[in-house]
Amino acid sequence: MAYLEKNQEYVIYKFLQRYDYDAVLDVLEEAEIEDGDLYYLLESCKYSVNFDFDKALKSVNKMSERMIQKREIRNLITNLNNLKLGEPEDILSELIENIKIQIVNEEYIDFLGRLYRLKEALFKYIFVSTKESKNYKVCMHGYMVSKKNILYTLKKKYNIYNGNLIHAVTVYTNRHVKNTKRMEKVLNILNSERLENLIKIRNESPVGHGFKGVSKEDIEHIYGNPMEVTKDLVKACELLDIGIKMDKYDHINDIAIQLIGSYTKYQRGDGVSE
């Protein structure tokens, strides 16, 4: 059986703190650990943070039967299946987790890109969930939530002519959705001046239409601590009755750290294993 040296274990912990699963796998492979529960779990994370849920699920299913029977892994398998199916709670939770990872890694341009995608996804959800009957099950994949379909429906059925999905759905909501305090709060969060200003600097960046860089200070000047953005978005989801599951990758990292223990074999000065 291959083992991790103490310095390798330390490096893995550091990479896990940054959710850098590619780098962790490199360390494991360097230690000739290229299979087993730890490897497959982190390989799954490598795929899922890049929204490749098919491969993520295949990796988890390679884990030992003993691990697959654990509640945490069964929950992970359910989550990955739901992500493949486009379940709103799982998709939006994953997006929020992804935003958090971008903040931790100080990847602020990507953070703004994910932020815009999440805002747009929430407006798609608002439109489809309010247009259809109460029993309609919203799926975040497919034609119903496509920008093309939503803009076409808004134009043909509601006479709303606006090529910007967020603005068009806002008009639709103000005109055709029952005005409740909850929906008012949702729109206040999503269309707040602070969030709009973040979207503006996103538009000027390489993930938008320009080449301007983005710093933490830029975001703090507009919104304060970047993590406050995620808190507000979670609040908007909750107001829409979308249950957001937080800290998915922190929980997985905890499992990984437990598994690392079976790969450690430290030597004392006398050459005897501890």
CSV table of C-alpha atoms in Angstrom, one decimal, residues 150-259:
chain,number,residue,atom,x,y,z
A,150,ILE,CA,-38.3,32.7,-22.3
A,151,LEU,CA,-37.7,35.8,-24.5
A,152,TYR,CA,-39.9,34.4,-27.2
A,153,THR,CA,-42.7,33.7,-24.7
A,154,LEU,CA,-42.4,37.1,-23.1
A,155,LYS,CA,-42.7,38.7,-26.6
A,156,LYS,CA,-45.5,36.6,-28.0
A,157,LYS,CA,-47.7,36.1,-24.9
A,158,TYR,CA,-46.9,39.2,-22.8
A,159,ASN,CA,-45.9,41.8,-25.3
A,160,ILE,CA,-42.6,42.4,-23.5
A,161,TYR,CA,-39.9,43.3,-26.1
A,162,ASN,CA,-36.5,43.3,-24.4
A,163,GLY,CA,-33.5,41.3,-25.3
A,164,ASN,CA,-32.1,41.3,-21.8
A,165,LEU,CA,-33.6,38.4,-20.0
A,166,ILE,CA,-33.2,39.8,-16.5
A,167,HIS,CA,-34.8,43.1,-17.4
A,168,ALA,CA,-37.6,41.4,-19.4
A,169,VAL,CA,-38.5,39.0,-16.5
A,170,THR,CA,-38.5,41.9,-14.1
A,171,VAL,CA,-41.1,43.7,-16.3
A,172,TYR,CA,-43.1,40.5,-16.5
A,173,THR,CA,-43.0,40.0,-12.7
A,174,ASN,CA,-44.1,43.6,-12.0
A,175,ARG,CA,-47.0,43.3,-14.5
A,176,HIS,CA,-48.2,39.8,-14.2
A,177,VAL,CA,-47.0,38.2,-10.9
A,178,LYS,CA,-49.0,38.8,-7.7
A,179,ASN,CA,-47.3,41.5,-5.7
A,180,THR,CA,-46.2,39.9,-2.4
A,181,LYS,CA,-43.7,41.1,0.1
A,182,ARG,CA,-41.6,38.0,-0.6
A,183,MET,CA,-41.4,38.7,-4.3
A,184,GLU,CA,-40.8,42.4,-3.6
A,185,LYS,CA,-37.8,41.4,-1.4
A,186,VAL,CA,-36.5,39.0,-4.0
A,187,LEU,CA,-36.5,41.7,-6.7
A,188,ASN,CA,-35.0,44.2,-4.3
A,189,ILE,CA,-32.1,41.9,-3.7
A,190,LEU,CA,-31.5,40.8,-7.3
A,191,ASN,CA,-32.0,44.3,-8.8
A,192,SER,CA,-30.3,46.2,-6.0
A,193,GLU,CA,-28.0,49.0,-7.0
A,194,ARG,CA,-25.0,47.2,-5.4
A,195,LEU,CA,-25.6,44.0,-7.4
A,196,GLU,CA,-26.2,46.0,-10.6
A,197,ASN,CA,-22.9,47.7,-10.1
A,198,LEU,CA,-21.1,44.4,-9.7
A,199,ILE,CA,-22.7,43.3,-13.0
A,200,LYS,CA,-21.4,46.4,-14.6
A,201,ILE,CA,-17.8,45.7,-13.7
A,202,ARG,CA,-18.4,42.1,-14.8
A,203,ASN,CA,-19.5,43.5,-18.2
A,204,GLU,CA,-16.2,45.4,-18.5
A,205,SER,CA,-14.2,42.3,-17.6
A,206,PRO,CA,-13.0,39.4,-19.9
A,207,VAL,CA,-16.1,37.3,-18.9
A,208,GLY,CA,-18.2,40.2,-20.2
A,209,HIS,CA,-17.4,42.5,-23.1
A,210,GLY,CA,-14.1,44.1,-22.1
A,211,PHE,CA,-10.6,43.4,-20.8
A,212,LYS,CA,-10.7,45.3,-17.5
A,213,GLY,CA,-9.3,43.5,-14.4
A,214,VAL,CA,-11.2,43.1,-11.2
A,215,SER,CA,-9.7,43.3,-7.7
A,216,LYS,CA,-11.1,42.5,-4.2
A,217,GLU,CA,-11.0,46.2,-3.5
A,218,ASP,CA,-13.3,46.9,-6.5
A,219,ILE,CA,-15.8,44.5,-5.1
A,220,GLU,CA,-15.5,45.7,-1.5
A,221,HIS,CA,-16.0,49.3,-2.7
A,222,ILE,CA,-19.3,48.3,-4.2
A,223,TYR,CA,-20.6,45.6,-1.9
A,224,GLY,CA,-18.4,45.1,1.1
A,225,ASN,CA,-17.1,41.7,1.9
A,226,PRO,CA,-17.6,39.5,-1.3
A,227,MET,CA,-19.1,36.7,0.9
A,228,GLU,CA,-22.0,39.1,1.7
A,229,VAL,CA,-23.0,38.7,-1.9
A,230,THR,CA,-23.5,35.0,-1.4
A,231,LYS,CA,-25.5,35.6,1.8
A,232,ASP,CA,-27.9,37.9,0.0
A,233,LEU,CA,-28.3,35.4,-2.9
A,234,VAL,CA,-29.1,32.6,-0.4
A,235,LYS,CA,-31.7,34.9,1.1
A,236,ALA,CA,-33.3,35.5,-2.3
A,237,CYS,CA,-33.4,31.8,-2.9
A,238,GLU,CA,-35.0,31.1,0.5
A,239,LEU,CA,-37.7,33.8,-0.2
A,240,LEU,CA,-38.4,31.8,-3.4
A,241,ASP,CA,-38.7,28.6,-1.3
A,242,ILE,CA,-35.6,27.2,-2.8
A,243,GLY,CA,-33.7,25.4,-0.1
A,244,ILE,CA,-30.0,26.1,-0.5
A,245,LYS,CA,-27.6,23.5,0.9
A,246,MET,CA,-24.4,25.2,2.0
A,247,ASP,CA,-20.8,24.0,2.5
A,248,LYS,CA,-21.0,20.9,0.3
A,249,TYR,CA,-17.3,20.8,-0.4
A,250,ASP,CA,-16.3,21.6,3.2
A,251,HIS,CA,-18.2,18.5,4.2
A,252,ILE,CA,-16.5,16.4,1.5
A,253,ASN,CA,-13.2,17.8,2.6
A,254,ASP,CA,-13.9,16.6,6.1
A,255,ILE,CA,-14.5,13.1,4.8
A,256,ALA,CA,-11.3,13.3,2.7
A,257,ILE,CA,-9.3,14.3,5.8
A,258,GLN,CA,-10.6,11.3,7.7
A,259,LEU,CA,-9.6,9.1,4.7
